[in-house]
PDB file of C-alpha atoms in Angstrom:
ATOM      1  CA  MET A  27     -39.305 -26.894  16.332  1.00 51.00           C
ATOM      2  CA  SER A  28     -35.670 -26.996  15.207  1.00 51.00           C
ATOM      3  CA  GLN A  29     -33.266 -29.660  16.502  1.00 51.00           C
ATOM      4  CA  PRO A  30     -31.285 -27.377  18.869  1.00 51.00           C
ATOM      5  CA  ASP A  31     -34.485 -25.828  20.287  1.00 54.00           C
ATOM      6  CA  SER A  32     -36.086 -29.259  20.840  1.00 53.00           C
ATOM      7  CA  ALA A  33     -32.947 -30.515  22.578  1.00 49.00           C
ATOM      8  CA  VAL A  34     -33.035 -27.547  24.979  1.00 47.00           C
ATOM      9  CA  ALA A  35     -36.738 -28.127  25.606  1.00 51.00           C
ATOM     10  CA  ASP A  36     -36.146 -31.845  26.325  1.00 51.00           C
ATOM     11  CA  ALA A  37     -33.425 -30.976  28.823  1.00 49.00           C
ATOM     12  CA  GLN A  38     -35.693 -28.529  30.613  1.00 50.00           C
ATOM     13  CA  ALA A  39     -38.601 -31.008  30.659  1.00 49.00           C
ATOM     14  CA  GLY A  40     -36.398 -33.699  32.174  1.00 50.00           C
ATOM     15  CA  GLY A  41     -35.512 -31.443  35.065  1.00 51.00           C
ATOM     16  CA  GLY A  42     -31.863 -31.083  34.087  1.00 54.00           C
ATOM     17  CA  ALA A  43     -30.021 -27.822  33.720  1.00 55.00           C
ATOM     18  CA  PRO A  44     -30.595 -26.321  30.258  1.00 61.00           C
ATOM     19  CA  GLU A  45     -27.607 -26.690  27.959  1.00 64.00           C
ATOM     20  CA  SER A  46     -26.185 -23.484  26.497  1.00 70.00           C
ATOM     21  CA  MET A  47     -26.679 -22.923  22.790  1.00 62.00           C
ATOM     22  CA  ALA A  48     -22.907 -22.729  22.246  1.00 61.00           C
ATOM     23  CA  ALA A  49     -22.335 -26.098  23.945  1.00 70.00           C
ATOM     24  CA  LEU A  50     -25.273 -27.631  22.115  1.00 60.00           C
ATOM     25  CA  ALA A  51     -24.015 -26.418  18.763  1.00 57.00           C
ATOM     26  CA  ALA A  52     -20.542 -27.769  19.475  1.00 63.00           C
ATOM     27  CA  ARG A  53     -21.967 -31.164  20.489  1.00 65.00           C
ATOM     28  CA  HIS A  54     -23.871 -31.469  17.223  1.00 56.00           C
ATOM     29  CA  GLY A  55     -20.964 -30.273  15.062  1.00 57.00           C
ATOM     30  CA  LEU A  56     -22.525 -26.904  14.231  1.00 54.00           C
ATOM     31  CA  ARG A  57     -20.500 -23.728  13.776  1.00 53.00           C
ATOM     32  CA  ARG A  58     -21.118 -20.063  13.028  1.00 57.00           C
ATOM     33  CA  ALA A  59     -22.182 -19.220   9.490  1.00 52.00           C
ATOM     34  CA  ILE A  60     -19.470 -16.512   9.343  1.00 62.00           C
ATOM     35  CA  ALA A  61     -16.373 -17.573  11.240  1.00 71.00           C
ATOM     36  CA  ARG A  62     -12.729 -16.625  10.878  1.00 81.00           C
ATOM     37  CA  PRO A  63     -10.837 -19.498   9.227  1.00 87.00           C
ATOM     38  CA  THR A  64      -7.408 -20.549  10.330  1.00 90.00           C
ATOM     39  CA  LEU A  65      -4.544 -18.584   8.840  1.00 91.00           C
ATOM     40  CA  PRO A  66      -3.398 -21.380   6.465  1.00 92.00           C
ATOM     41  CA  ALA A  67      -6.986 -21.921   5.297  1.00 93.00           C
ATOM     42  CA  TYR A  68      -7.386 -18.191   4.775  1.00 94.00           C
ATOM     43  CA  LEU A  69      -4.261 -18.061   2.621  1.00 94.00           C
ATOM     44  CA  ARG A  70      -5.598 -20.959   0.535  1.00 94.00           C
ATOM     45  CA  GLN A  71      -8.902 -19.133   0.065  1.00 93.00           C
ATOM     46  CA  LEU A  72      -7.085 -16.030  -1.140  1.00 95.00           C
ATOM     47  CA  TRP A  73      -5.051 -18.081  -3.595  1.00 95.00           C
ATOM     48  CA  THR A  74      -8.200 -19.613  -5.086  1.00 95.00           C
ATOM     49  CA  ARG A  75      -9.612 -16.072  -5.522  1.00 93.00           C
ATOM     50  CA  ARG A  76      -6.498 -14.735  -7.278  1.00 93.00           C
ATOM     51  CA  HIS A  77      -8.315 -14.464 -10.606  1.00 94.00           C
ATOM     52  CA  PHE A  78     -11.116 -12.486  -8.969  1.00 93.00           C
ATOM     53  CA  ILE A  79      -8.573 -10.125  -7.390  1.00 94.00           C
ATOM     54  CA  LEU A  80      -6.854  -9.480 -10.719  1.00 94.00           C
ATOM     55  CA  THR A  81     -10.115  -9.100 -12.649  1.00 94.00           C
ATOM     56  CA  TYR A  82     -11.611  -6.777 -10.047  1.00 92.00           C
ATOM     57  CA  ALA A  83      -8.488  -4.590 -10.048  1.00 92.00           C
ATOM     58  CA  THR A  84      -8.420  -4.417 -13.846  1.00 90.00           C
ATOM     59  CA  SER A  85     -12.114  -3.570 -14.125  1.00 89.00           C
ATOM     60  CA  ARG A  86     -11.720  -0.763 -11.595  1.00 87.00           C
ATOM     61  CA  ASN A  87      -8.818   0.623 -13.593  1.00 83.00           C
ATOM     62  CA  VAL A  88     -10.777   0.557 -16.829  1.00 80.00           C
ATOM     63  CA  SER A  89     -13.892   2.136 -15.330  1.00 81.00           C
ATOM     64  CA  LYS A  90     -12.051   4.783 -13.279  1.00 76.00           C
ATOM     65  CA  TYR A  91     -11.439   7.127 -16.220  1.00 70.00           C
ATOM     66  CA  SER A  92     -14.159   5.822 -18.544  1.00 68.00           C
ATOM     67  CA  GLU A  93     -16.210   9.023 -18.334  1.00 70.00           C
ATOM     68  CA  SER A  94     -13.315  11.446 -18.889  1.00 70.00           C
ATOM     69  CA  ALA A  95     -12.356  12.720 -22.327  1.00 66.00           C
ATOM     70  CA  LEU A  96      -8.701  11.655 -22.018  1.00 68.00           C
ATOM     71  CA  GLY A  97      -9.511   8.283 -20.493  1.00 67.00           C
ATOM     72  CA  GLN A  98      -6.540   6.165 -19.389  1.00 67.00           C
ATOM     73  CA  LEU A  99      -4.156   8.975 -20.336  1.00 74.00           C
ATOM     74  CA  TRP A 100      -4.867  10.472 -16.926  1.00 77.00           C
ATOM     75  CA  GLN A 101      -2.836   7.642 -15.386  1.00 72.00           C
ATOM     76  CA  VAL A 102       0.201   9.303 -16.960  1.00 74.00           C
ATOM     77  CA  LEU A 103      -0.871  12.933 -16.734  1.00 79.00           C
ATOM     78  CA  THR A 104      -1.677  12.911 -13.001  1.00 78.00           C
ATOM     79  CA  PRO A 105       1.867  12.164 -11.711  1.00 72.00           C
ATOM     80  CA  LEU A 106       3.368  14.402 -14.410  1.00 77.00           C
ATOM     81  CA  LEU A 107       1.202  17.368 -13.404  1.00 82.00           C
ATOM     82  CA  ASN A 108       1.973  16.787  -9.736  1.00 77.00           C
ATOM     83  CA  ALA A 109       5.698  16.698 -10.497  1.00 74.00           C
ATOM     84  CA  ALA A 110       5.414  19.893 -12.572  1.00 80.00           C
ATOM     85  CA  VAL A 111       3.757  21.732  -9.677  1.00 83.00           C
ATOM     86  CA  TYR A 112       6.360  20.489  -7.191  1.00 77.00           C
ATOM     87  CA  TRP A 113       9.205  21.409  -9.572  1.00 75.00           C
ATOM     88  CA  LEU A 114       7.826  24.944  -9.885  1.00 82.00           C
ATOM     89  CA  MET A 115       7.491  25.344  -6.122  1.00 77.00           C
ATOM     90  CA  PHE A 116      10.606  23.590  -4.868  1.00 71.00           C
ATOM     91  CA  GLY A 117      12.901  23.603  -7.877  1.00 68.00           C
ATOM     92  CA  VAL A 118      12.303  27.149  -9.164  1.00 73.00           C
ATOM     93  CA  ILE A 119      10.813  29.242  -6.356  1.00 72.00           C
ATOM     94  CA  LEU A 120      12.683  27.654  -3.428  1.00 64.00           C
ATOM     95  CA  GLY A 121      15.810  26.957  -5.477  1.00 65.00           C
ATOM     96  CA  GLN A 122      16.321  23.266  -4.683  1.00 65.00           C
ATOM     97  CA  SER A 123      17.453  22.654  -8.267  1.00 64.00           C
ATOM     98  CA  LYS A 124      20.632  24.643  -7.523  1.00 69.00           C
ATOM     99  CA  HIS A 125      21.739  22.138  -4.901  1.00 70.00           C
ATOM    100  CA  ILE A 126      20.839  18.823  -6.585  1.00 79.00           C
ATOM    101  CA  ASP A 127      22.164  17.580  -9.915  1.00 82.00           C
ATOM    102  CA  ASN A 128      19.494  16.604 -12.461  1.00 83.00           C
ATOM    103  CA  TYR A 129      16.758  17.859 -10.171  1.00 84.00           C
ATOM    104  CA  PRO A 130      13.895  17.050 -12.619  1.00 84.00           C
ATOM    105  CA  ALA A 131      14.838  13.355 -12.600  1.00 87.00           C
ATOM    106  CA  PHE A 132      15.447  13.482  -8.833  1.00 90.00           C
ATOM    107  CA  LEU A 133      12.007  15.005  -8.257  1.00 87.00           C
ATOM    108  CA  ILE A 134       9.948  12.891 -10.654  1.00 87.00           C
ATOM    109  CA  THR A 135      11.457   9.702  -9.211  1.00 91.00           C
ATOM    110  CA  GLY A 136      10.521  10.739  -5.680  1.00 91.00           C
ATOM    111  CA  VAL A 137       7.016  11.815  -6.676  1.00 89.00           C
ATOM    112  CA  MET A 138       6.151   8.624  -8.545  1.00 89.00           C
ATOM    113  CA  VAL A 139       7.607   6.249  -5.973  1.00 93.00           C
ATOM    114  CA  PHE A 140       5.899   8.013  -3.080  1.00 94.00           C
ATOM    115  CA  THR A 141       2.605   8.349  -4.970  1.00 91.00           C
ATOM    116  CA  PHE A 142       2.546   4.575  -5.455  1.00 93.00           C
ATOM    117  CA  THR A 143       2.591   4.000  -1.698  1.00 95.00           C
ATOM    118  CA  GLN A 144       0.362   6.959  -0.875  1.00 94.00           C
ATOM    119  CA  ARG A 145      -2.414   5.941  -3.277  1.00 92.00           C
ATOM    120  CA  THR A 146      -2.265   2.298  -2.186  1.00 95.00           C
ATOM    121  CA  VAL A 147      -2.612   3.181   1.493  1.00 95.00           C
ATOM    122  CA  ILE A 148      -5.453   5.658   0.924  1.00 94.00           C
ATOM    123  CA  SER A 149      -7.400   3.340  -1.375  1.00 94.00           C
ATOM    124  CA  GLY A 150      -6.802   0.407   0.961  1.00 93.00           C
ATOM    125  CA  ALA A 151      -8.317   2.339   3.855  1.00 94.00           C
ATOM    126  CA  LYS A 152     -11.535   2.649   1.815  1.00 93.00           C
ATOM    127  CA  SER A 153     -11.548  -0.850   0.374  1.00 93.00           C
ATOM    128  CA  VAL A 154     -13.796  -2.405   3.020  1.00 92.00           C
ATOM    129  CA  SER A 155     -16.011   0.554   3.915  1.00 89.00           C
ATOM    130  CA  SER A 156     -16.713   1.280   0.235  1.00 89.00           C
ATOM    131  CA  ASN A 157     -17.798  -2.283  -0.555  1.00 90.00           C
ATOM    132  CA  LEU A 158     -20.185  -3.142   2.264  1.00 89.00           C
ATOM    133  CA  SER A 159     -22.950  -4.266  -0.105  1.00 88.00           C
ATOM    134  CA  LEU A 160     -20.559  -6.712  -1.779  1.00 89.00           C
ATOM    135  CA  ILE A 161     -19.291  -7.980   1.579  1.00 90.00           C
ATOM    136  CA  ARG A 162     -22.839  -8.547   2.890  1.00 87.00           C
ATOM    137  CA  ALA A 163     -24.038 -10.248  -0.276  1.00 86.00           C
ATOM    138  CA  LEU A 164     -21.173 -12.669  -0.990  1.00 86.00           C
ATOM    139  CA  HIS A 165     -18.900 -14.920   1.030  1.00 86.00           C
ATOM    140  CA  PHE A 166     -15.229 -14.484   0.157  1.00 88.00           C
ATOM    141  CA  PRO A 167     -12.010 -13.646   2.036  1.00 92.00           C
ATOM    142  CA  ARG A 168     -12.287  -9.942   2.783  1.00 93.00           C
ATOM    143  CA  ALA A 169      -8.570  -9.418   2.236  1.00 95.00           C
ATOM    144  CA  SER A 170      -9.336  -9.812  -1.469  1.00 95.00           C
ATOM    145  CA  LEU A 171     -10.533  -6.198  -1.506  1.00 95.00           C
ATOM    146  CA  PRO A 172      -7.408  -4.377  -0.226  1.00 96.00           C
ATOM    147  CA  LEU A 173      -5.309  -6.768  -2.312  1.00 96.00           C
ATOM    148  CA  ALA A 174      -7.292  -5.849  -5.429  1.00 95.00           C
ATOM    149  CA  TYR A 175      -6.861  -2.155  -4.677  1.00 95.00           C
ATOM    150  CA  ALA A 176      -3.096  -2.670  -4.290  1.00 96.00           C
ATOM    151  CA  VAL A 177      -2.954  -4.513  -7.618  1.00 95.00           C
ATOM    152  CA  GLN A 178      -4.897  -1.673  -9.220  1.00 93.00           C
ATOM    153  CA  GLU A 179      -2.291   0.833  -8.075  1.00 92.00           C
ATOM    154  CA  LEU A 180       0.481  -1.433  -9.342  1.00 93.00           C
ATOM    155  CA  GLN A 181      -1.177  -1.487 -12.762  1.00 90.00           C
ATOM    156  CA  GLN A 182      -1.306   2.292 -12.758  1.00 87.00           C
ATOM    157  CA  LEU A 183       2.345   2.433 -11.710  1.00 88.00           C
ATOM    158  CA  ALA A 184       3.282   0.561 -14.888  1.00 85.00           C
ATOM    159  CA  TRP A 185       2.192   3.624 -16.886  1.00 81.00           C
ATOM    160  CA  SER A 186       4.049   5.971 -14.564  1.00 83.00           C
ATOM    161  CA  MET A 187       7.246   3.915 -14.723  1.00 87.00           C
ATOM    162  CA  GLY A 188       7.187   4.104 -18.503  1.00 85.00           C
ATOM    163  CA  VAL A 189       7.032   7.888 -18.304  1.00 83.00           C
ATOM    164  CA  LEU A 190       9.712   7.948 -15.587  1.00 86.00           C
ATOM    165  CA  VAL A 191      12.146   5.887 -17.643  1.00 88.00           C
ATOM    166  CA  ALA A 192      11.535   8.120 -20.666  1.00 86.00           C
ATOM    167  CA  LEU A 193      12.230  11.253 -18.607  1.00 85.00           C
ATOM    168  CA  ILE A 194      15.384   9.718 -17.147  1.00 88.00           C
ATOM    169  CA  LEU A 195      16.655   9.057 -20.656  1.00 89.00           C
ATOM    170  CA  VAL A 196      15.695  12.555 -21.805  1.00 86.00           C
ATOM    171  CA  THR A 197      17.823  14.008 -19.008  1.00 83.00           C
ATOM    172  CA  ARG A 198      20.747  11.972 -20.422  1.00 83.00           C
ATOM    173  CA  GLU A 199      21.143   9.506 -17.607  1.00 85.00           C
ATOM    174  CA  PRO A 200      22.731   6.311 -19.017  1.00 88.00           C
ATOM    175  CA  ILE A 201      21.163   2.855 -18.976  1.00 89.00           C
ATOM    176  CA  THR A 202      23.168   0.542 -16.685  1.00 92.00           C
ATOM    177  CA  TRP A 203      22.910  -3.045 -15.479  1.00 94.00           C
ATOM    178  CA  LEU A 204      21.507  -1.664 -12.221  1.00 94.00           C
ATOM    179  CA  TRP A 205      18.220  -1.102 -14.028  1.00 93.00           C
ATOM    180  CA  LEU A 206      17.745  -4.868 -13.794  1.00 95.00           C
ATOM    181  CA  LEU A 207      17.145  -4.318 -10.060  1.00 95.00           C
ATOM    182  CA  ILE A 208      14.138  -2.046 -10.677  1.00 95.00           C
ATOM    183  CA  PRO A 209      11.676  -4.992 -10.428  1.00 95.00           C
ATOM    184  CA  VAL A 210      13.312  -5.947  -7.109  1.00 96.00           C
ATOM    185  CA  SER A 211      12.791  -2.426  -5.772  1.00 96.00           C
ATOM    186  CA  LEU A 212       9.165  -2.374  -6.926  1.00 96.00           C
ATOM    187  CA  ALA A 213       8.518  -5.844  -5.504  1.00 97.00           C
ATOM    188  CA  LEU A 214       9.769  -4.820  -2.058  1.00 97.00           C
ATOM    189  CA  GLN A 215       7.689  -1.658  -2.173  1.00 97.00           C
ATOM    190  CA  MET A 216       4.629  -3.595  -3.360  1.00 97.00           C
ATOM    191  CA  ILE A 217       4.943  -6.014  -0.442  1.00 97.00           C
ATOM    192  CA  PHE A 218       5.155  -3.076   1.960  1.00 98.00           C
ATOM    193  CA  ASN A 219       2.153  -1.432   0.274  1.00 97.00           C
ATOM    194  CA  ILE A 220       0.059  -4.597   0.623  1.00 97.00           C
ATOM    195  CA  GLY A 221       0.825  -4.842   4.329  1.00 97.00           C
ATOM    196  CA  ALA A 222       0.094  -1.151   4.933  1.00 97.00           C
ATOM    197  CA  SER A 223      -3.095  -1.395   2.861  1.00 97.00           C
ATOM    198  CA  LEU A 224      -4.358  -4.398   4.853  1.00 97.00           C
ATOM    199  CA  PHE A 225      -3.614  -2.634   8.129  1.00 97.00           C
ATOM    200  CA  MET A 226      -5.388   0.557   7.068  1.00 96.00           C
ATOM    201  CA  ALA A 227      -8.310  -1.407   5.603  1.00 95.00           C
ATOM    202  CA  ARG A 228      -9.213  -2.673   9.066  1.00 95.00           C
ATOM    203  CA  VAL A 229      -8.696   0.755  10.617  1.00 94.00           C
ATOM    204  CA  GLY A 230     -10.841   2.377   7.925  1.00 92.00           C
ATOM    205  CA  ALA A 231     -13.583  -0.220   8.388  1.00 91.00           C
ATOM    206  CA  PHE A 232     -14.110   0.572  12.064  1.00 91.00           C
ATOM    207  CA  VAL A 233     -12.831   4.146  12.556  1.00 89.00           C
ATOM    208  CA  ARG A 234     -15.121   6.386  10.553  1.00 82.00           C
ATOM    209  CA  ASP A 235     -12.889   9.454  10.557  1.00 86.00           C
ATOM    210  CA  THR A 236      -9.930   7.626   9.003  1.00 89.00           C
ATOM    211  CA  ASN A 237     -10.666   8.732   5.446  1.00 87.00           C
ATOM    212  CA  GLN A 238     -10.829  12.368   6.559  1.00 89.00           C
ATOM    213  CA  LEU A 239      -7.564  12.228   8.522  1.00 92.00           C
ATOM    214  CA  LEU A 240      -5.512  10.122   6.137  1.00 93.00           C
ATOM    215  CA  PRO A 241      -4.854  12.838   3.502  1.00 90.00           C
ATOM    216  CA  PHE A 242      -3.291  15.062   6.183  1.00 93.00           C
ATOM    217  CA  ILE A 243      -1.201  12.162   7.514  1.00 94.00           C
ATOM    218  CA  THR A 244       0.079  11.180   4.065  1.00 93.00           C
ATOM    219  CA  ARG A 245       0.851  14.826   3.218  1.00 91.00           C
ATOM    220  CA  THR A 246       3.018  15.078   6.333  1.00 92.00           C
ATOM    221  CA  TRP A 247       4.620  11.775   5.349  1.00 93.00           C
ATOM    222  CA  LEU A 248       5.319  13.244   1.908  1.00 91.00           C
ATOM    223  CA  TYR A 249       7.288  16.180   3.336  1.00 89.00           C
ATOM    224  CA  ALA A 250       9.262  13.857   5.638  1.00 89.00           C
ATOM    225  CA  SER A 251      10.270  11.410   2.887  1.00 91.00           C
ATOM    226  CA  GLY A 252      12.854  13.389   0.932  1.00 87.00           C
ATOM    227  CA  VAL A 253      10.723  13.701  -2.185  1.00 87.00           C
ATOM    228  CA  PHE A 254      11.773  17.326  -2.810  1.00 84.00           C
ATOM    229  CA  TYR A 255      15.148  17.382  -1.081  1.00 83.00           C
ATOM    230  CA  SER A 256      18.061  15.151  -0.149  1.00 82.00           C
ATOM    231  CA  ILE A 257      17.642  13.880   3.402  1.00 83.00           C
ATOM    232  CA  THR A 258      21.389  13.332   3.767  1.00 78.00           C
ATOM    233  CA  GLU A 259      22.325  16.884   2.793  1.00 73.00           C
ATOM    234  CA  ARG A 260      19.419  18.916   4.188  1.00 68.00           C
ATOM    235  CA  THR A 261      19.281  17.282   7.635  1.00 68.00           C
ATOM    236  CA  ALA A 262      22.962  17.490   8.515  1.00 68.00           C
ATOM    237  CA  ASN A 263      22.274  19.916  11.394  1.00 74.00           C
ATOM    238  CA  LEU A 264      19.442  17.887  12.906  1.00 75.00           C
ATOM    239  CA  PRO A 265      19.894  15.668  15.990  1.00 81.00           C
ATOM    240  CA  GLN A 266      21.168  12.207  15.157  1.00 80.00           C
ATOM    241  CA  VAL A 267      18.000  10.502  16.394  1.00 84.00           C
ATOM    242  CA  LEU A 268      15.802  12.627  14.123  1.00 82.00           C
ATOM    243  CA  ARG A 269      18.086  12.018  11.140  1.00 81.00           C
ATOM    244  CA  TRP A 270      17.957   8.283  11.816  1.00 84.00           C
ATOM    245  CA  ALA A 271      14.146   8.395  11.984  1.00 85.00           C
ATOM    246  CA  LEU A 272      13.936  10.206   8.640  1.00 85.00           C
ATOM    247  CA  GLU A 273      16.314   7.767   6.959  1.00 84.00           C
ATOM    248  CA  PHE A 274      14.477   4.761   8.432  1.00 90.00           C
ATOM    249  CA  ASN A 275      11.222   6.092   7.007  1.00 93.00           C
ATOM    250  CA  PRO A 276      10.022   3.342   4.615  1.00 95.00           C
ATOM    251  CA  ALA A 277       8.906   5.746   1.889  1.00 95.00           C
ATOM    252  CA  ALA A 278      12.274   7.522   1.969  1.00 94.00           C
ATOM    253  CA  ALA A 279      14.096   4.187   1.783  1.00 95.00           C
ATOM    254  CA  TYR A 280      12.203   3.051  -1.325  1.00 96.00           C
ATOM    255  CA  ILE A 281      12.716   6.446  -2.965  1.00 95.00           C
ATOM    256  CA  GLU A 282      16.468   6.429  -2.332  1.00 94.00           C
ATOM    257  CA  PHE A 283      16.708   2.833  -3.512  1.00 95.00           C
ATOM    258  CA  MET A 284      15.115   3.761  -6.845  1.00 95.00           C
ATOM    259  CA  ARG A 285      17.237   6.907  -7.220  1.00 94.00           C
ATOM    260  CA  ASP A 286      20.391   4.861  -6.711  1.00 94.00           C
ATOM    261  CA  LEU A 287      19.384   2.612  -9.593  1.00 94.00           C
ATOM    262  CA  LEU A 288      18.106   5.227 -12.037  1.00 93.00           C
ATOM    263  CA  ILE A 289      20.090   8.401 -11.360  1.00 92.00           C
ATOM    264  CA  TYR A 290      23.200   7.770  -9.306  1.00 90.00           C
ATOM    265  CA  GLN A 291      24.272   4.547 -11.104  1.00 89.00           C
ATOM    266  CA  ARG A 292      25.355   2.928  -7.859  1.00 92.00           C
ATOM    267  CA  PHE A 293      24.452  -0.272  -6.063  1.00 94.00           C
ATOM    268  CA  PRO A 294      22.194   0.567  -3.087  1.00 93.00           C
ATOM    269  CA  GLU A 295      24.012   0.635   0.228  1.00 91.00           C
ATOM    270  CA  ARG A 296      23.561  -2.047   2.848  1.00 92.00           C
ATOM    271  CA  TRP A 297      21.367   0.163   5.035  1.00 90.00           C
ATOM    272  CA  ALA A 298      18.994   0.699   2.090  1.00 91.00           C
ATOM    273  CA  TRP A 299      18.648  -3.044   1.516  1.00 95.00           C
ATOM    274  CA  ILE A 300      18.112  -3.744   5.207  1.00 95.00           C
ATOM    275  CA  THR A 301      15.543  -0.962   5.586  1.00 95.00           C
ATOM    276  CA  CYS A 302      13.572  -1.883   2.472  1.00 96.00           C
ATOM    277  CA  VAL A 303      13.497  -5.609   3.248  1.00 97.00           C
ATOM    278  CA  PHE A 304      12.662  -5.018   6.910  1.00 97.00           C
ATOM    279  CA  TRP A 305       9.689  -2.766   6.162  1.00 97.00           C
ATOM    280  CA  ALA A 306       8.383  -5.103   3.463  1.00 97.00           C
ATOM    281  CA  VAL A 307       8.445  -8.169   5.736  1.00 97.00           C
ATOM    282  CA  PHE A 308       7.282  -6.323   8.850  1.00 97.00           C
ATOM    283  CA  ALA A 309       4.365  -4.572   7.121  1.00 97.00           C
ATOM    284  CA  LEU A 310       3.154  -7.725   5.380  1.00 97.00           C
ATOM    285  CA  ILE A 311       3.214  -9.902   8.505  1.00 97.00           C
ATOM    286  CA  VAL A 312       1.687  -7.331  10.847  1.00 97.00           C
ATOM    287  CA  GLY A 313      -0.813  -5.960   8.314  1.00 97.00           C
ATOM    288  CA  PHE A 314      -2.062  -9.367   7.192  1.00 97.00           C
ATOM    289  CA  TRP A 315      -2.363 -10.703  10.737  1.00 97.00           C
ATOM    290  CA  TYR A 316      -4.136  -7.548  11.941  1.00 96.00           C
ATOM    291  CA  PHE A 317      -6.652  -7.668   9.079  1.00 96.00           C
ATOM    292  CA  TRP A 318      -7.280 -11.415   9.393  1.00 95.00           C
ATOM    293  CA  ARG A 319      -8.060 -11.113  13.122  1.00 93.00           C
ATOM    294  CA  ALA A 320     -11.228  -9.142  12.329  1.00 91.00           C
ATOM    295  CA  GLU A 321     -12.322 -11.211   9.315  1.00 91.00           C
ATOM    296  CA  GLU A 322     -15.765 -12.135  10.723  1.00 88.00           C
ATOM    297  CA  ARG A 323     -16.531  -8.539  11.781  1.00 88.00           C
ATOM    298  CA  TYR A 324     -16.340  -6.834   8.388  1.00 88.00           C
ATOM    299  CA  GLY A 325     -19.724  -5.763   7.057  1.00 80.00           C
ATOM    300  CA  ARG A 326     -21.559  -6.069  10.363  1.00 76.00           C
ATOM    301  CA  GLY A 327     -23.377  -3.267  12.091  1.00 58.00           C
TER     302      GLY A 327
END
């Protein structure tokens, strides 16, 4: 008979009230095999797994296109083909190119910046539910998975940014000192993406229909983010509250921030800085806390 069971049996034999298993375990210094660590301890665990996160993200990137004929070239072709379709629909058929200077650069910037967030959120929502066998077999901080998926999308963005810069130069936009702020813009967006990915990872782990609904949600988000049009110019007749909501949209803020640097050659306005920093900090704090709260529940059931 095990020690806790024998202790309960001794208490019952002596005529005393049986001690609960939880109280008995606490008295003997025992704890659950899978328990949520404190937040500082959890952060330390993630830091010690940083090499795993990077390696896992890189291996997923390499294997993603391993069976296709063009291989890693698809990381560049996918956003380019998407931008070509959107340019045909919105720039040519709907005539947006008549109202916006250098519409190809305007469009490709919006598409690539939004795609970075869109892909990170969608992949993050699947990061836990798609790796249940790994979660059940090994003990590691579960936040490693959505973090690895976010890093994977950042690695793919590096290819897209190379193409974006080349297209900007082809359209004869000059190189300015503002380009030095591109890493700042991407860092703020990456922080937001991590927070959103962590939040959606928990939702996707417990709400089974998330992966079916998310493409429709992100498509609506796409149309509300000023990817194909200028929010400032095309929403002039809308109520002030609705205009404010569109401009406060995090995806729209990161897109406009990048366009200011690459196309308009102007330092981003104060509202752009405030919006981008706010969403980055808010998403990271809320997303990380929300994911961590369910740490011991992932992979069960």
